[in-house]
Every structure is written in structure tokens, then in C-alpha cells.
Coordinates of C-alpha atoms in Angstrom, one line a residue:
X291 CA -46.9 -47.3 -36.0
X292 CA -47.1 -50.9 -37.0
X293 CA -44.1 -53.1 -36.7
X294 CA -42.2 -52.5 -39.9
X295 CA -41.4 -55.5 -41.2
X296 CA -45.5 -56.1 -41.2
X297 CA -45.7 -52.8 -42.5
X298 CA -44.2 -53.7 -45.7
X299 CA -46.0 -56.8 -46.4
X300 CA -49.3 -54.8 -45.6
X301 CA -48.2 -52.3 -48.2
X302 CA -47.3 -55.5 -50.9
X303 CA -50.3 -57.1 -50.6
X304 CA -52.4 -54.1 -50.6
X305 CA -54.4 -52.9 -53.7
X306 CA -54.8 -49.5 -54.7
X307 CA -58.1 -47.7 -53.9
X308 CA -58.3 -45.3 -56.9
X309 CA -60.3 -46.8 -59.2
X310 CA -59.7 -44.1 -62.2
X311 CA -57.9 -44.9 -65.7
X312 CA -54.1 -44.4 -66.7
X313 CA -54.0 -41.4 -68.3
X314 CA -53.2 -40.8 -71.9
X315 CA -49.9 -39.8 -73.1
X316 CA -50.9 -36.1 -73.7
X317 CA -52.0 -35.6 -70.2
X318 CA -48.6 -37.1 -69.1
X319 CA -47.2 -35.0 -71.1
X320 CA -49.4 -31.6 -70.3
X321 CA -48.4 -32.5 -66.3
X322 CA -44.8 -32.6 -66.8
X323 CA -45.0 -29.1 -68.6
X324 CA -46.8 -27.6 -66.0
X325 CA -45.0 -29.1 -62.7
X326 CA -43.1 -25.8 -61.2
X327 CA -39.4 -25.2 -60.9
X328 CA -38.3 -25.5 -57.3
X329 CA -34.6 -24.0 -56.1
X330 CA -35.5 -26.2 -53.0
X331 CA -37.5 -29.3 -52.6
X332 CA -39.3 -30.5 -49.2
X333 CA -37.2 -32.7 -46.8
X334 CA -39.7 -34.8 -46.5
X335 CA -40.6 -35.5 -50.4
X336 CA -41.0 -39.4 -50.7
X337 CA -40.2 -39.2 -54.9
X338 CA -36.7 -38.1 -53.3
X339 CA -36.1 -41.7 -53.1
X340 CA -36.2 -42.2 -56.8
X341 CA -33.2 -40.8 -57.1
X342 CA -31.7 -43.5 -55.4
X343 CA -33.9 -46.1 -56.8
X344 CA -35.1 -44.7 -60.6
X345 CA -38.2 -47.1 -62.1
X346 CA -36.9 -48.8 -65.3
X347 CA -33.5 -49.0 -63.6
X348 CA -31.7 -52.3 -62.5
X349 CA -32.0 -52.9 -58.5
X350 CA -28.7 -52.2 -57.3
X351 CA -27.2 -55.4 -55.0
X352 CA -28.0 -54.9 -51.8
X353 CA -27.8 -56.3 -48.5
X354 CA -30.2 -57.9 -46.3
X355 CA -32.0 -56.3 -43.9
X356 CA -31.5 -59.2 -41.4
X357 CA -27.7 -57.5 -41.5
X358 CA -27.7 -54.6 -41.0
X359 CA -30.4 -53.8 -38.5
X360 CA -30.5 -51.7 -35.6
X361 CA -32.1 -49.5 -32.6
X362 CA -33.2 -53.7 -31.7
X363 CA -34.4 -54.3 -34.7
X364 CA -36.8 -51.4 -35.3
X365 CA -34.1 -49.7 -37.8
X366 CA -31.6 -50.2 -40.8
X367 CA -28.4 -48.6 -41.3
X368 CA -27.8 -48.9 -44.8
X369 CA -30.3 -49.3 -47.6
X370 CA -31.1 -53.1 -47.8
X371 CA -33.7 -55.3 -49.6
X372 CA -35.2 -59.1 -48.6
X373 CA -37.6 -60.7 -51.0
X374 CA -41.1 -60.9 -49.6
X375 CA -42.2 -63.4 -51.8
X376 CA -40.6 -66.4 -53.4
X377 CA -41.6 -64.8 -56.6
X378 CA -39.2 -62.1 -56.2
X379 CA -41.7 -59.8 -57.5
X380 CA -42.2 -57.7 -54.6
X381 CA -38.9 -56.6 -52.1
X382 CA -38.6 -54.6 -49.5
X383 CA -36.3 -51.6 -49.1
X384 CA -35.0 -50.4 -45.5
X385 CA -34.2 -47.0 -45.9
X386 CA -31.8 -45.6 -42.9
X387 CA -32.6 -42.5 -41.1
X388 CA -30.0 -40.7 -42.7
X389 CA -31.4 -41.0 -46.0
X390 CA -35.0 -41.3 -45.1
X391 CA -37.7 -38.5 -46.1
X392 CA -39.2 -37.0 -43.3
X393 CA -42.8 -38.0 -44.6
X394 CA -42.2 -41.5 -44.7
X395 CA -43.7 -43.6 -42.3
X396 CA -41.3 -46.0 -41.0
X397 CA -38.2 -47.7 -42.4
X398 CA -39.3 -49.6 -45.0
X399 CA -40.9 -48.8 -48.3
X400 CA -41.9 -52.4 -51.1
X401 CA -40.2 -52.5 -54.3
X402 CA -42.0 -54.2 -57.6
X403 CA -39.4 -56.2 -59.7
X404 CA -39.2 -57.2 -62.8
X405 CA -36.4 -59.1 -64.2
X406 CA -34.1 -57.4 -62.0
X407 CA -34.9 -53.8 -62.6
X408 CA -37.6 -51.6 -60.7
X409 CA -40.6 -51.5 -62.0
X410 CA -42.6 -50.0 -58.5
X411 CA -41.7 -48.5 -55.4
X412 CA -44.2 -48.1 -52.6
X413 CA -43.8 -45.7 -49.8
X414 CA -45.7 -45.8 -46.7
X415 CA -47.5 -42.7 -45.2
X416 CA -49.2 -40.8 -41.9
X417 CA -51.9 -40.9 -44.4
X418 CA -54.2 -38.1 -43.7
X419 CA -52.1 -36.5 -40.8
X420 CA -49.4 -35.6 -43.4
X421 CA -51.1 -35.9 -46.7
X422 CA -51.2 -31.8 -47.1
X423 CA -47.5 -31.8 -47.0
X424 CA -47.1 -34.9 -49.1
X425 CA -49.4 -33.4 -52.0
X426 CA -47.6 -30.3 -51.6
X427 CA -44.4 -32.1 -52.3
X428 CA -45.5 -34.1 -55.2
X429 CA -47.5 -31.3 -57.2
X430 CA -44.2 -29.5 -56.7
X431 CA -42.4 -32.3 -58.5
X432 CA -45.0 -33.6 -60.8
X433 CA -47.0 -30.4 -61.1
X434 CA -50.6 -30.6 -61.4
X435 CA -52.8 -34.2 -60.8
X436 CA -54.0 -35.7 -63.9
X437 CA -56.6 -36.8 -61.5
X438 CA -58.2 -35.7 -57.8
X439 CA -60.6 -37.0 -55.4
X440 CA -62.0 -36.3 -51.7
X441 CA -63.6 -38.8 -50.2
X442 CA -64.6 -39.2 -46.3
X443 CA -63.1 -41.8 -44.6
X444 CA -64.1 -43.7 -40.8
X445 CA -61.7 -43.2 -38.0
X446 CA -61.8 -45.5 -34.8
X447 CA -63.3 -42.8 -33.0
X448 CA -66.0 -43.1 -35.0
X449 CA -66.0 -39.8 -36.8
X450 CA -64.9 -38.9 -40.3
X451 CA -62.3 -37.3 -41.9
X452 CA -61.7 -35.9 -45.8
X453 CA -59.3 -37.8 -47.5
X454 CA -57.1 -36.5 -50.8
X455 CA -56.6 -39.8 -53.5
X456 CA -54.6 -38.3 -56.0
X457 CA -53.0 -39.1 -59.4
X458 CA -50.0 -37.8 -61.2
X459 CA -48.2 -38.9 -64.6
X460 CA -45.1 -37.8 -66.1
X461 CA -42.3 -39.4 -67.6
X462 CA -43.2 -43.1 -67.9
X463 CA -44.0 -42.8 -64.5
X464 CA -47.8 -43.0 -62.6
X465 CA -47.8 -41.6 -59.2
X466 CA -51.0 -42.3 -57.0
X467 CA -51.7 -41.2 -53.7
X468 CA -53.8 -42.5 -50.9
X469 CA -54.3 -42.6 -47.0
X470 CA -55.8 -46.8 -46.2
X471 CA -59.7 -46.7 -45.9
X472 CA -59.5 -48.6 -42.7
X473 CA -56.6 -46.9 -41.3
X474 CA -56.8 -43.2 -42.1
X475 CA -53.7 -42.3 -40.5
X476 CA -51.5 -44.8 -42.3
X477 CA -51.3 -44.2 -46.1
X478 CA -49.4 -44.9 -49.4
X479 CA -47.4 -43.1 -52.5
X480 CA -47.4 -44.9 -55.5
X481 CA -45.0 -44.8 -58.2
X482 CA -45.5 -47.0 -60.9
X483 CA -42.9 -47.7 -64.2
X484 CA -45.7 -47.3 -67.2
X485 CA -44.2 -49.2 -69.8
X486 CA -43.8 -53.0 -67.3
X487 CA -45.6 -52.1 -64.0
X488 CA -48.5 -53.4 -65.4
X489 CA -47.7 -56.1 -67.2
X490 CA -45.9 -57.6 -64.2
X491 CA -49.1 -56.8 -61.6
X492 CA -51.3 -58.6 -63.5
X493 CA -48.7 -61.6 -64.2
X494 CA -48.7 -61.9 -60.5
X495 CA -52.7 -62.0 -60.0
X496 CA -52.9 -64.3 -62.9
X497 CA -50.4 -66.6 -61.2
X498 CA -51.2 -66.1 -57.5
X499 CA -54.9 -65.9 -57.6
X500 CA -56.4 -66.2 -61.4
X501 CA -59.9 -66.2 -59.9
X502 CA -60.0 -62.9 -58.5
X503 CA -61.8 -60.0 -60.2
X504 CA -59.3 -57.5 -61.9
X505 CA -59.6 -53.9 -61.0
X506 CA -60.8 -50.9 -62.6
X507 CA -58.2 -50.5 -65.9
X508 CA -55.1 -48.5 -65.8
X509 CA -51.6 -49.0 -64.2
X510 CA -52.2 -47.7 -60.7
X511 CA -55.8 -49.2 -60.2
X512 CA -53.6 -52.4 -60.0
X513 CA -51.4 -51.3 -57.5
X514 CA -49.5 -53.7 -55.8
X515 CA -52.8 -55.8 -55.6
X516 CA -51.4 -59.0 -57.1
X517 CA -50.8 -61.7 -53.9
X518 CA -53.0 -62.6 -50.8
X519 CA -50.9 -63.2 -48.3
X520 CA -47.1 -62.9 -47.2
X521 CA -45.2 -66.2 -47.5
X522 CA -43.7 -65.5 -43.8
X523 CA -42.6 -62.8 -41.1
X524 CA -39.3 -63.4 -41.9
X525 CA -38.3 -62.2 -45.7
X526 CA -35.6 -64.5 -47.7
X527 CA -32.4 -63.0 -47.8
X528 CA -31.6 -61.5 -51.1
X529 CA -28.7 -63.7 -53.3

């Protein structure tokens, strides 16, 4: 697994690979109706961590991750954020194991701000080594994709494997998975506030780098593409 505090600036400054349209509100709308009741949800569901962080909701203060590390540096033991950019845009979020789901790759997920509340949260992955599981967990939240891909994908041992890129939309919210193209086994969910998320992503392009070509249209296309490069290994303490 890469070190985490890399991990999460890979995942900040990464774009999304599904190159598909936001879906209209009736198709939100049509997903939400038909996403199944569940008396018990996986362990391991990654959306679990909405509930702790809900899109459109203020960032709650929290500490950095500088304090409250552990296990030498590898681990948190509290939920805390550190900016990853001077922008404030994009934060990370060290979730401890104790409130960590069991399909999340690592400690630390990115968070997309905007003005102070969240308008993105991006989980990291085992890509396609869990993405069965993962898709099972998110079609039982979100019920069925609004939109569904395979596509083959080049591991190091030079062979291929099938890959699952997946959307979801249902209240406000656009959920996209994907496993990394170049790294199969590493992979990202997606959950993106409609009504700001992409507003603020493209603010960030236009601002970081106004030259580069804009993606394919639609909320999660833009993913957290916005920034080239992190400002530094070591994130800013939050204020």
C-alpha cells in the first residue's frame, strides 16, 4: 500500500476516468426509488462515512493529523484533516481504525471544500481486488447505477484484468466508482455534492491550470482533477 500521506495527494490530484454525463434529475430520482432496503449494511461500505461527513454539510473542526498520529506514523486515532493545498479546496481526512470501513484502503480519504462545507469526499480503494464487494455495498445503498462500464485494464504482470467503472445518483449526490488505470489494485469512490461540486472543480482548474483541456461534461468526469501537483509532503495544519 502506498504511504498514506502520498496516498491522499495521489487521490486529490487525480481525475476521474469515467468520461460519461451527470445524469438528469429523473434518473436520480428513478435510482433512489429503486435502491433496496437493507436491515444490515456491509462493514465495509465506504458511503458509511457520510454519515459522519454528509456533502452540503459544514466540515466539522478538526484536528491535525500531525497530532494525533500513531502505530509511527502510519495511523490516526481520531478523525483529523490538514489542508493539502494552500487553496483549502482539497483536505485530507484520517479516519481511525475504529471507525474505518473495512473496504477502505488505508487511513486517509480527500475532502473537496467549499466555503467551509463539504462539497466531495474521496475514498481510496483495493481497486479491483475488492471492487465486487464495494459495488455490492453501494447498489445496496444507491440501488441500481445510472451508468456501468467494463473495461480491461494492464497489471505489472503484464496481463489483464476486467475492471467495473460505475456511476450512481441520488439525492444531490453523484457517486462514481473506479479502480486507477495504471494501478489496478488501488482504486477510488466518488461522492460528489451536485449542486457545488462542480462549480468549485472547475474554479480550481481555471485557477491552477486554465490551459488544460476540460473533461467530458458532468459532475464526476471532473473529479477531483483540478491541481497538478501537491504543494508539499507535509499538509498545513488546519486553523
Amino acid at each position: 500500500m502506498i504511504r498514506w500521506t502520498h496516498r491522499a495527494a495521489a487521490l486529490a490530484f487525480s481525475s476521474s476516468l469515467l468520461a460519461l454525463a451527470a445524469p438528469a434529475a429523473p434518473a436520480a430520482k428513478d435510482a433512489a426509488r429503486q435502491a433496496p432496503v437493507r436491515a444490515v449494511r456491509d462493514s465495509g461500505d465506504v458511503a458509511a462515512l457520510l454519515d459522519a461527513f454528509p456533502l452540503g454539510k459544514p466540515l466539522p473542526q478538526l484536528p491535525s493529523c500531525d497530532d494525533v498520529r500513531v502505530g509511527g506514523g502510519k495511523d490516526v486515532s481520531a478523525y483529523c484533516s490538514d489542508a493539502l493545498e494552500s487553496h483549502g479546496w482539497t483536505r485530507s481526512l484520517g479516519v481511525p481504525a475504529a471507525k474505518r470501513p473495512e473496504l477502505m484502503d488505508g487511513p486517509q480519504a480527500v475532502l473537496l471544500v467549499d466555503q467551509g462545507n463539504i462539497a466531495g469526499l474521496f475514498v481510496p480503494t483495493r481497486g479491483v481486488d475488492t471492487e465486487q464487494r464495494v459495488y455490492q455495498a453501494l447498489a445496496d445503498r444507491y440501488g441500481k447505477p445510472v451508468q456501468e462500464a467494463k473495461v480491461a485494464l494492464p497489471l505489472k504482470s503484464g496481463k489483464t484484468v476486467d475492471s467495473l467503472r460505475v456511476r450512481w445518483a441520488a439525492n444531490q449526490t453523484v457517486v462514481t466508482m473506479y479502480a486507477i488505470p495504471d494501478e489496478p489494485q488501488n482504486g477510488t469512490v466518488e461522492f460528489l455534492w451536485a449542486p457545488r461540486a462542480g462549480a468549485v472543480l472547475e474554479q480550481m482548474r481555471a485557477e491552477v491550470d486554465p490551459d488544460a483541456p476540460k473533461p467530458a461534461s458532468g459532475v464526476a468526469a471532473s473529479a477531483p482533477a483540478a491541481a497538478g501537483k501537491p504543494a508539499g509532503a507535509s499538509p498545513a495544519p488546519q486553523r
